[in-house]
């Protein structure tokens, strides 16, 4: 099990502010720092950790760290709303041999370009869980009766389903566009940002509406719909939050880069 450790207490959306550093050692590199919110870190064998070899964005690269290595400490354990576990990780003079360096100094841009593939996967999961919840609610509306009528016969609910379908189909087409581009090399950052932001929002909104249509049955653990809501919610934050992706989209619209720093 490999977990990907980018986020640190002082570096969330501003991931390039990460402070975990790699310093030269006769046997390789010594790693000092910490990571939080790393999915699966509570039981991973390896951490793909983003570290700082030098100052600035150009100083960032990545290394593989075995969780059993001397100097790796597991701190507080916690859970996301989705139920996935993570643990705080601390690195104190952890030795990383040269062949465990993935991308040395200057590797950050390459790593983030590759990360757009993960973002397409994240977008696909949001769209898929939204679709699953939609199908569960559709089946429910065709079966459940109130006031002597099937739920699907109430116009107030029909319009919810129409809106859900609009969002899901749009999400799927944006996802296909980004994925088709990925087939010709690394995916376009702009198309990926648009697909992920839209799929994340659509997946969550559709799953949430599906839950509403199913009433207490949707809200309880009788079905997986409540799980879809919890899971989709996290993807609006993980892997580039919806807001950070919209910043990226705005940069493409204006063909300018807008520094987020004061
Ligand atoms: C389910 C889940 C799984 C995760 N898995 C991992 C993992 O495996 N590995 C890992 O390293 N990290 C992981 N993370 C952490 C994730 O990468 C961070 O949560 C994310 O980068 C946001 O950082 P933050 O939580 O510190 O929020 P902050 O950066 O503090 O942001 C708080 C809010 O402000 C907004 N914001 C921040 N800056 C701007 C800006 N410039 N413009 C507009 N809005 C802004 C954000 O969008 C957010 O809504 C995971 C998170 C979640 C929820």
mmCIF file of C-alpha atoms and ligand atoms in Angstrom:
data_model
loop_
_atom_site.group_PDB
_atom_site.id
_atom_site.type_symbol
_atom_site.label_atom_id
_atom_site.label_comp_id
_atom_site.label_asym_id
_atom_site.label_seq_id
_atom_site.Cartn_x
_atom_site.Cartn_y
_atom_site.Cartn_z
ATOM 1 C CA UNK A 1 0.000 0.000 0.000
ATOM 2 C CA UNK A 2 1.442 3.335 -1.087
ATOM 3 C CA UNK A 3 0.094 6.593 0.321
ATOM 4 C CA UNK A 4 0.837 9.987 -1.233
ATOM 5 C CA UNK A 5 1.988 12.593 1.274
ATOM 6 C CA UNK A 6 1.865 16.142 -0.037
ATOM 7 C CA UNK A 7 -0.165 18.045 2.564
ATOM 8 C CA UNK A 8 1.426 19.440 5.734
ATOM 9 C CA UNK A 9 0.030 21.487 8.626
ATOM 10 C CA UNK A 10 1.217 24.714 6.968
ATOM 11 C CA UNK A 11 0.803 23.597 3.355
ATOM 12 C CA UNK A 12 -2.693 22.601 2.188
ATOM 13 C CA UNK A 13 -3.895 24.381 -0.944
ATOM 14 C CA UNK A 14 -0.553 26.199 -0.925
ATOM 15 C CA UNK A 15 1.214 22.878 -1.361
ATOM 16 C CA UNK A 16 4.414 24.507 -2.605
ATOM 17 C CA UNK A 17 4.847 25.931 0.921
ATOM 18 C CA UNK A 18 5.714 22.424 2.129
ATOM 19 C CA UNK A 19 8.561 22.382 4.641
ATOM 20 C CA UNK A 20 9.577 18.711 4.858
ATOM 21 C CA UNK A 21 13.195 18.822 3.767
ATOM 22 C CA UNK A 22 15.769 16.454 2.330
ATOM 23 C CA UNK A 23 19.396 17.098 3.215
ATOM 24 C CA UNK A 24 22.461 15.409 1.771
ATOM 25 C CA UNK A 25 23.992 12.551 3.738
ATOM 26 C CA UNK A 26 26.908 10.266 2.905
ATOM 27 C CA UNK A 27 24.404 7.376 2.471
ATOM 28 C CA UNK A 28 21.730 9.315 0.540
ATOM 29 C CA UNK A 29 19.270 11.850 1.962
ATOM 30 C CA UNK A 30 17.964 12.621 5.460
ATOM 31 C CA UNK A 31 14.277 13.566 5.661
ATOM 32 C CA UNK A 32 12.856 15.805 8.394
ATOM 33 C CA UNK A 33 9.279 17.080 8.573
ATOM 34 C CA UNK A 34 5.663 15.937 8.809
ATOM 35 C CA UNK A 35 2.587 15.112 6.730
ATOM 36 C CA UNK A 36 -1.131 15.190 7.533
ATOM 37 C CA UNK A 37 -4.372 14.083 5.859
ATOM 38 C CA UNK A 38 -2.534 11.383 3.874
ATOM 39 C CA UNK A 39 -5.190 8.826 2.934
ATOM 40 C CA UNK A 40 -4.258 5.282 4.049
ATOM 41 C CA UNK A 41 -1.209 6.575 5.957
ATOM 42 C CA UNK A 42 -2.364 4.767 9.111
ATOM 43 C CA UNK A 43 -1.429 1.406 7.532
ATOM 44 C CA UNK A 44 0.579 2.134 4.362
ATOM 45 C CA UNK A 45 3.905 0.372 3.694
ATOM 46 C CA UNK A 46 5.330 3.219 1.658
ATOM 47 C CA UNK A 47 4.823 6.950 1.529
ATOM 48 C CA UNK A 48 5.447 8.838 -1.674
ATOM 49 C CA UNK A 49 6.437 12.061 0.064
ATOM 50 C CA UNK A 50 6.843 15.444 -1.541
ATOM 51 C CA UNK A 51 9.960 17.005 -0.009
ATOM 52 C CA UNK A 52 12.083 20.095 -0.331
ATOM 53 C CA UNK A 53 15.658 19.678 -1.635
ATOM 54 C CA UNK A 54 16.128 23.426 -1.920
ATOM 55 C CA UNK A 55 14.230 26.748 -1.809
ATOM 56 C CA UNK A 56 11.179 27.681 -3.869
ATOM 57 C CA UNK A 57 9.020 25.604 -6.217
ATOM 58 C CA UNK A 58 12.140 24.492 -8.089
ATOM 59 C CA UNK A 59 13.480 22.961 -4.875
ATOM 60 C CA UNK A 60 10.621 20.452 -4.537
ATOM 61 C CA UNK A 61 10.875 16.785 -5.510
ATOM 62 C CA UNK A 62 9.698 13.468 -4.125
ATOM 63 C CA UNK A 63 11.029 10.394 -2.341
ATOM 64 C CA UNK A 64 9.707 6.993 -1.301
ATOM 65 C CA UNK A 65 9.800 6.409 2.452
ATOM 66 C CA UNK A 66 9.209 3.017 4.048
ATOM 67 C CA UNK A 67 6.899 3.476 7.038
ATOM 68 C CA UNK A 68 8.952 0.933 9.013
ATOM 69 C CA UNK A 69 12.173 2.939 8.485
ATOM 70 C CA UNK A 70 13.941 4.316 11.545
ATOM 71 C CA UNK A 71 12.744 7.827 12.389
ATOM 72 C CA UNK A 72 9.238 7.459 10.936
ATOM 73 C CA UNK A 73 6.698 8.100 13.679
ATOM 74 C CA UNK A 74 2.955 7.780 13.478
ATOM 75 C CA UNK A 75 1.147 10.500 15.419
ATOM 76 C CA UNK A 76 -2.546 11.033 16.011
ATOM 77 C CA UNK A 77 -4.867 8.766 13.990
ATOM 78 C CA UNK A 78 -8.056 10.133 12.541
ATOM 79 C CA UNK A 79 -10.799 9.466 10.010
ATOM 80 C CA UNK A 80 -12.298 11.446 7.192
ATOM 81 C CA UNK A 81 -16.096 11.810 6.985
ATOM 82 C CA UNK A 82 -15.920 9.051 4.348
ATOM 83 C CA UNK A 83 -14.561 6.615 6.955
ATOM 84 C CA UNK A 84 -11.094 6.487 5.363
ATOM 85 C CA UNK A 85 -8.307 6.533 7.925
ATOM 86 C CA UNK A 86 -5.243 8.718 8.054
ATOM 87 C CA UNK A 87 -2.503 9.300 10.613
ATOM 88 C CA UNK A 88 -0.165 12.182 11.200
ATOM 89 C CA UNK A 89 3.337 11.226 10.009
ATOM 90 C CA UNK A 90 6.558 12.598 11.419
ATOM 91 C CA UNK A 91 9.993 12.105 9.875
ATOM 92 C CA UNK A 92 13.050 12.559 12.066
ATOM 93 C CA UNK A 93 16.346 12.111 10.263
ATOM 94 C CA UNK A 94 14.869 9.317 8.129
ATOM 95 C CA UNK A 95 17.494 7.916 5.761
ATOM 96 C CA UNK A 96 16.388 7.651 2.112
ATOM 97 C CA UNK A 97 18.910 5.978 -0.193
ATOM 98 C CA UNK A 98 19.500 7.525 -3.628
ATOM 99 C CA UNK A 99 17.456 4.867 -5.458
ATOM 100 C CA UNK A 100 14.369 5.869 -3.417
ATOM 101 C CA UNK A 101 14.444 9.409 -4.833
ATOM 102 C CA UNK A 102 11.677 9.586 -7.431
ATOM 103 C CA UNK A 103 12.138 13.114 -8.717
ATOM 104 C CA UNK A 104 14.959 15.230 -7.384
ATOM 105 C CA UNK A 105 15.180 18.993 -7.210
ATOM 106 C CA UNK A 106 13.106 20.558 -9.983
ATOM 107 C CA UNK A 107 10.733 17.596 -10.221
ATOM 108 C CA UNK A 108 7.614 19.299 -8.880
ATOM 109 C CA UNK A 109 6.160 20.516 -12.187
ATOM 110 C CA UNK A 110 6.591 17.069 -13.741
ATOM 111 C CA UNK A 111 4.981 15.437 -10.716
ATOM 112 C CA UNK A 112 1.981 17.784 -10.773
ATOM 113 C CA UNK A 113 1.568 17.219 -14.535
ATOM 114 C CA UNK A 114 1.362 13.484 -13.781
ATOM 115 C CA UNK A 115 -1.024 14.222 -10.924
ATOM 116 C CA UNK A 116 -3.584 15.406 -13.492
ATOM 117 C CA UNK A 117 -4.073 11.711 -14.313
ATOM 118 C CA UNK A 118 -5.084 11.172 -10.660
ATOM 119 C CA UNK A 119 -7.437 14.151 -10.957
ATOM 120 C CA UNK A 120 -9.211 12.488 -13.872
ATOM 121 C CA UNK A 121 -9.612 9.374 -11.703
ATOM 122 C CA UNK A 122 -10.965 11.534 -8.881
ATOM 123 C CA UNK A 123 -13.430 13.189 -11.302
ATOM 124 C CA UNK A 124 -14.519 9.771 -12.603
ATOM 125 C CA UNK A 125 -15.208 8.539 -9.066
ATOM 126 C CA UNK A 126 -17.366 11.599 -8.304
ATOM 127 C CA UNK A 127 -19.363 11.137 -11.505
ATOM 128 C CA UNK A 128 -19.731 7.392 -10.878
ATOM 129 C CA UNK A 129 -20.950 7.722 -7.297
ATOM 130 C CA UNK A 130 -23.359 10.486 -8.343
ATOM 131 C CA UNK A 131 -24.675 8.203 -11.083
ATOM 132 C CA UNK A 132 -25.031 5.307 -8.645
ATOM 133 C CA UNK A 133 -27.046 7.441 -6.201
ATOM 134 C CA UNK A 134 -29.194 8.747 -9.086
ATOM 135 C CA UNK A 135 -30.018 5.207 -10.234
ATOM 136 C CA UNK A 136 -30.887 4.163 -6.677
ATOM 137 C CA UNK A 137 -33.219 7.174 -6.314
ATOM 138 C CA UNK A 138 -34.780 6.551 -9.747
ATOM 139 C CA UNK A 139 -35.602 2.956 -8.800
ATOM 140 C CA UNK A 140 -37.015 4.200 -5.480
ATOM 141 C CA UNK A 141 -39.221 6.806 -7.190
ATOM 142 C CA UNK A 142 -40.669 4.094 -9.431
ATOM 143 C CA UNK A 143 -41.616 1.951 -6.428
ATOM 144 C CA UNK A 144 -42.392 4.165 -3.419
ATOM 145 C CA UNK A 145 -45.945 5.516 -3.064
ATOM 146 C CA UNK A 146 -47.138 8.467 -0.972
ATOM 147 C CA UNK A 147 -50.577 10.162 -1.149
ATOM 148 C CA UNK A 148 -51.629 7.142 -3.222
ATOM 149 C CA UNK A 149 -49.201 7.946 -6.055
ATOM 150 C CA UNK A 150 -45.709 6.895 -7.074
ATOM 151 C CA UNK A 151 -43.018 9.453 -6.181
ATOM 152 C CA UNK A 152 -42.066 9.728 -9.863
ATOM 153 C CA UNK A 153 -45.522 11.197 -10.568
ATOM 154 C CA UNK A 154 -44.879 14.352 -8.466
ATOM 155 C CA UNK A 155 -43.630 17.181 -10.646
ATOM 156 C CA UNK A 156 -41.545 18.583 -7.765
ATOM 157 C CA UNK A 157 -39.495 15.394 -7.854
ATOM 158 C CA UNK A 158 -39.491 15.024 -11.665
ATOM 159 C CA UNK A 159 -37.665 18.352 -11.928
ATOM 160 C CA UNK A 160 -35.096 17.204 -9.378
ATOM 161 C CA UNK A 161 -34.449 14.146 -11.555
ATOM 162 C CA UNK A 162 -34.213 16.301 -14.685
ATOM 163 C CA UNK A 163 -31.634 18.537 -12.976
ATOM 164 C CA UNK A 164 -29.689 15.503 -11.749
ATOM 165 C CA UNK A 165 -29.599 14.051 -15.260
ATOM 166 C CA UNK A 166 -28.415 17.366 -16.756
ATOM 167 C CA UNK A 167 -25.551 17.517 -14.275
ATOM 168 C CA UNK A 168 -24.532 13.888 -14.689
ATOM 169 C CA UNK A 169 -24.500 13.977 -18.489
ATOM 170 C CA UNK A 170 -22.545 17.244 -18.560
ATOM 171 C CA UNK A 171 -20.074 15.831 -16.016
ATOM 172 C CA UNK A 172 -19.576 12.687 -18.068
ATOM 173 C CA UNK A 173 -18.918 14.602 -21.296
ATOM 174 C CA UNK A 174 -16.398 16.934 -19.606
ATOM 175 C CA UNK A 175 -14.720 13.901 -18.094
ATOM 176 C CA UNK A 176 -14.502 12.167 -21.497
ATOM 177 C CA UNK A 177 -12.959 15.282 -23.043
ATOM 178 C CA UNK A 178 -10.221 15.394 -20.403
ATOM 179 C CA UNK A 179 -9.632 11.633 -20.588
ATOM 180 C CA UNK A 180 -9.483 11.654 -24.414
ATOM 181 C CA UNK A 181 -6.764 14.309 -24.232
ATOM 182 C CA UNK A 182 -4.879 12.221 -21.674
ATOM 183 C CA UNK A 183 -4.685 9.463 -24.274
ATOM 184 C CA UNK A 184 -2.396 11.726 -26.336
ATOM 185 C CA UNK A 185 0.083 12.267 -23.499
ATOM 186 C CA UNK A 186 -0.404 13.943 -20.140
ATOM 187 C CA UNK A 187 -3.869 15.452 -19.816
ATOM 188 C CA UNK A 188 -4.450 19.145 -20.479
ATOM 189 C CA UNK A 189 -4.370 20.974 -17.112
ATOM 190 C CA UNK A 190 -7.269 23.199 -18.170
ATOM 191 C CA UNK A 191 -9.580 20.402 -19.353
ATOM 192 C CA UNK A 192 -8.674 18.385 -16.260
ATOM 193 C CA UNK A 193 -9.453 21.304 -13.936
ATOM 194 C CA UNK A 194 -12.828 21.867 -15.659
ATOM 195 C CA UNK A 195 -13.695 18.154 -15.543
ATOM 196 C CA UNK A 196 -12.674 17.690 -11.915
ATOM 197 C CA UNK A 197 -14.379 20.859 -10.626
ATOM 198 C CA UNK A 198 -17.618 20.047 -12.454
ATOM 199 C CA UNK A 199 -17.653 16.297 -11.671
ATOM 200 C CA UNK A 200 -16.885 16.968 -7.990
ATOM 201 C CA UNK A 201 -19.766 19.441 -7.687
ATOM 202 C CA UNK A 202 -22.176 17.400 -9.810
ATOM 203 C CA UNK A 203 -21.376 14.130 -8.020
ATOM 204 C CA UNK A 204 -21.996 15.661 -4.620
ATOM 205 C CA UNK A 205 -25.114 17.640 -5.604
ATOM 206 C CA UNK A 206 -26.696 14.677 -7.382
ATOM 207 C CA UNK A 207 -25.940 12.250 -4.535
ATOM 208 C CA UNK A 208 -27.349 14.778 -2.054
ATOM 209 C CA UNK A 209 -30.554 15.237 -4.096
ATOM 210 C CA UNK A 210 -30.866 11.464 -4.524
ATOM 211 C CA UNK A 211 -30.696 11.155 -0.741
ATOM 212 C CA UNK A 212 -33.440 13.802 -0.394
ATOM 213 C CA UNK A 213 -35.701 11.968 -2.831
ATOM 214 C CA UNK A 214 -35.267 8.779 -0.797
ATOM 215 C CA UNK A 215 -36.180 10.484 2.488
ATOM 216 C CA UNK A 216 -35.108 8.721 5.684
ATOM 217 C CA UNK A 217 -34.229 5.625 3.687
ATOM 218 C CA UNK A 218 -31.624 7.669 1.813
ATOM 219 C CA UNK A 219 -30.324 9.236 5.004
ATOM 220 C CA UNK A 220 -29.948 5.901 6.781
ATOM 221 C CA UNK A 221 -27.496 3.119 6.087
ATOM 222 C CA UNK A 222 -30.162 0.981 4.383
ATOM 223 C CA UNK A 223 -28.546 1.905 1.062
ATOM 224 C CA UNK A 224 -25.157 3.218 -0.112
ATOM 225 C CA UNK A 225 -26.602 6.608 -1.039
ATOM 226 C CA UNK A 226 -25.540 8.310 2.213
ATOM 227 C CA UNK A 227 -22.043 6.878 1.664
ATOM 228 C CA UNK A 228 -21.991 8.394 -1.851
ATOM 229 C CA UNK A 229 -22.792 11.809 -0.334
ATOM 230 C CA UNK A 230 -20.009 11.535 2.267
ATOM 231 C CA UNK A 231 -17.473 10.213 -0.220
ATOM 232 C CA UNK A 232 -18.239 12.773 -2.947
ATOM 233 C CA UNK A 233 -17.978 15.591 -0.392
ATOM 234 C CA UNK A 234 -14.308 14.802 0.226
ATOM 235 C CA UNK A 235 -13.373 14.936 -3.445
ATOM 236 C CA UNK A 236 -14.456 18.586 -3.535
ATOM 237 C CA UNK A 237 -11.465 19.202 -1.230
ATOM 238 C CA UNK A 238 -8.932 16.464 -2.040
ATOM 239 C CA UNK A 239 -6.591 16.516 -5.008
ATOM 240 C CA UNK A 240 -7.081 20.233 -5.703
ATOM 241 C CA UNK A 241 -10.178 21.796 -4.140
ATOM 242 C CA UNK A 242 -12.990 23.123 -6.326
ATOM 243 C CA UNK A 243 -11.854 26.675 -5.500
ATOM 244 C CA UNK A 244 -8.231 26.044 -6.448
ATOM 245 C CA UNK A 245 -9.367 24.424 -9.724
ATOM 246 C CA UNK A 246 -11.535 27.462 -10.477
ATOM 247 C CA UNK A 247 -8.470 29.655 -9.948
ATOM 248 C CA UNK A 248 -6.720 27.505 -12.563
ATOM 249 C CA UNK A 249 -9.682 27.817 -14.956
ATOM 250 C CA UNK A 250 -9.713 31.615 -14.519
ATOM 251 C CA UNK A 251 -6.010 31.740 -15.396
ATOM 252 C CA UNK A 252 -6.758 29.884 -18.629
ATOM 253 C CA UNK A 253 -9.689 32.215 -19.417
ATOM 254 C CA UNK A 254 -7.574 35.355 -19.030
ATOM 255 C CA UNK A 255 -4.335 33.747 -20.197
ATOM 256 C CA UNK A 256 -2.629 35.217 -17.133
ATOM 257 C CA UNK A 257 -1.292 33.819 -13.936
ATOM 258 C CA UNK A 258 -2.761 35.341 -10.783
ATOM 259 C CA UNK A 259 -0.544 35.048 -7.723
ATOM 260 C CA UNK A 260 -2.575 34.067 -4.659
ATOM 261 C CA UNK A 261 0.041 35.553 -2.349
ATOM 262 C CA UNK A 262 -0.248 38.944 -0.640
HETATM 263 C C1 LIG B 1 -10.889 13.006 1.498
HETATM 264 C C2 LIG B 1 -9.536 13.637 1.499
HETATM 265 C C3 LIG B 1 -8.429 12.889 1.135
HETATM 266 C C4 LIG B 1 -7.155 13.466 1.145
HETATM 267 N N1 LIG B 1 -6.085 12.685 0.834
HETATM 268 C C5 LIG B 1 -4.851 13.244 0.836
HETATM 269 C C6 LIG B 1 -3.704 12.436 0.524
HETATM 270 O O1 LIG B 1 -3.804 11.223 0.276
HETATM 271 N N2 LIG B 1 -2.492 13.039 0.545
HETATM 272 C C7 LIG B 1 -2.322 14.364 0.836
HETATM 273 O O2 LIG B 1 -1.190 14.832 0.808
HETATM 274 N N3 LIG B 1 -3.389 15.144 1.152
HETATM 275 C C8 LIG B 1 -4.641 14.618 1.161
HETATM 276 N N4 LIG B 1 -5.732 15.383 1.483
HETATM 277 C C9 LIG B 1 -5.520 16.776 1.864
HETATM 278 C C10 LIG B 1 -5.889 17.727 0.739
HETATM 279 O O3 LIG B 1 -4.916 17.707 -0.283
HETATM 280 C C11 LIG B 1 -6.047 19.121 1.385
HETATM 281 O O4 LIG B 1 -7.135 19.030 2.272
HETATM 282 C C12 LIG B 1 -6.276 20.202 0.341
HETATM 283 O O5 LIG B 1 -5.108 20.471 -0.378
HETATM 284 C C13 LIG B 1 -6.766 21.504 1.000
HETATM 285 O O6 LIG B 1 -5.912 21.861 2.035
HETATM 286 P P1 LIG B 1 -6.528 22.218 3.478
HETATM 287 O O7 LIG B 1 -7.453 21.145 3.892
HETATM 288 O O8 LIG B 1 -5.390 22.538 4.357
HETATM 289 O O9 LIG B 1 -7.424 23.499 3.246
HETATM 290 P P2 LIG B 1 -6.882 25.023 3.039
HETATM 291 O O10 LIG B 1 -5.791 25.062 2.040
HETATM 292 O O11 LIG B 1 -6.634 25.605 4.381
HETATM 293 O O12 LIG B 1 -8.160 25.685 2.400
HETATM 294 C C14 LIG B 1 -9.345 25.975 3.133
HETATM 295 C C15 LIG B 1 -10.411 26.470 2.165
HETATM 296 O O13 LIG B 1 -9.940 27.674 1.523
HETATM 297 C C16 LIG B 1 -9.954 27.499 0.112
HETATM 298 N N5 LIG B 1 -8.802 28.197 -0.470
HETATM 299 C C17 LIG B 1 -7.499 28.087 -0.105
HETATM 300 N N6 LIG B 1 -6.731 28.857 -0.899
HETATM 301 C C18 LIG B 1 -7.570 29.479 -1.774
HETATM 302 C C19 LIG B 1 -7.391 30.398 -2.839
HETATM 303 N N7 LIG B 1 -6.183 30.821 -3.196
HETATM 304 N N8 LIG B 1 -8.478 30.798 -3.533
HETATM 305 C C20 LIG B 1 -9.720 30.365 -3.187
HETATM 306 N N9 LIG B 1 -9.960 29.487 -2.187
HETATM 307 C C21 LIG B 1 -8.890 29.052 -1.492
HETATM 308 C C22 LIG B 1 -9.874 26.000 -0.121
HETATM 309 O O14 LIG B 1 -10.403 25.627 -1.377
HETATM 310 C C23 LIG B 1 -10.705 25.473 1.042
HETATM 311 O O15 LIG B 1 -12.055 25.526 0.716
HETATM 312 C C24 LIG B 1 -7.003 14.841 1.492
HETATM 313 C C25 LIG B 1 -8.129 15.600 1.821
HETATM 314 C C26 LIG B 1 -9.384 15.019 1.828
HETATM 315 C C27 LIG B 1 -10.575 15.846 2.201
#
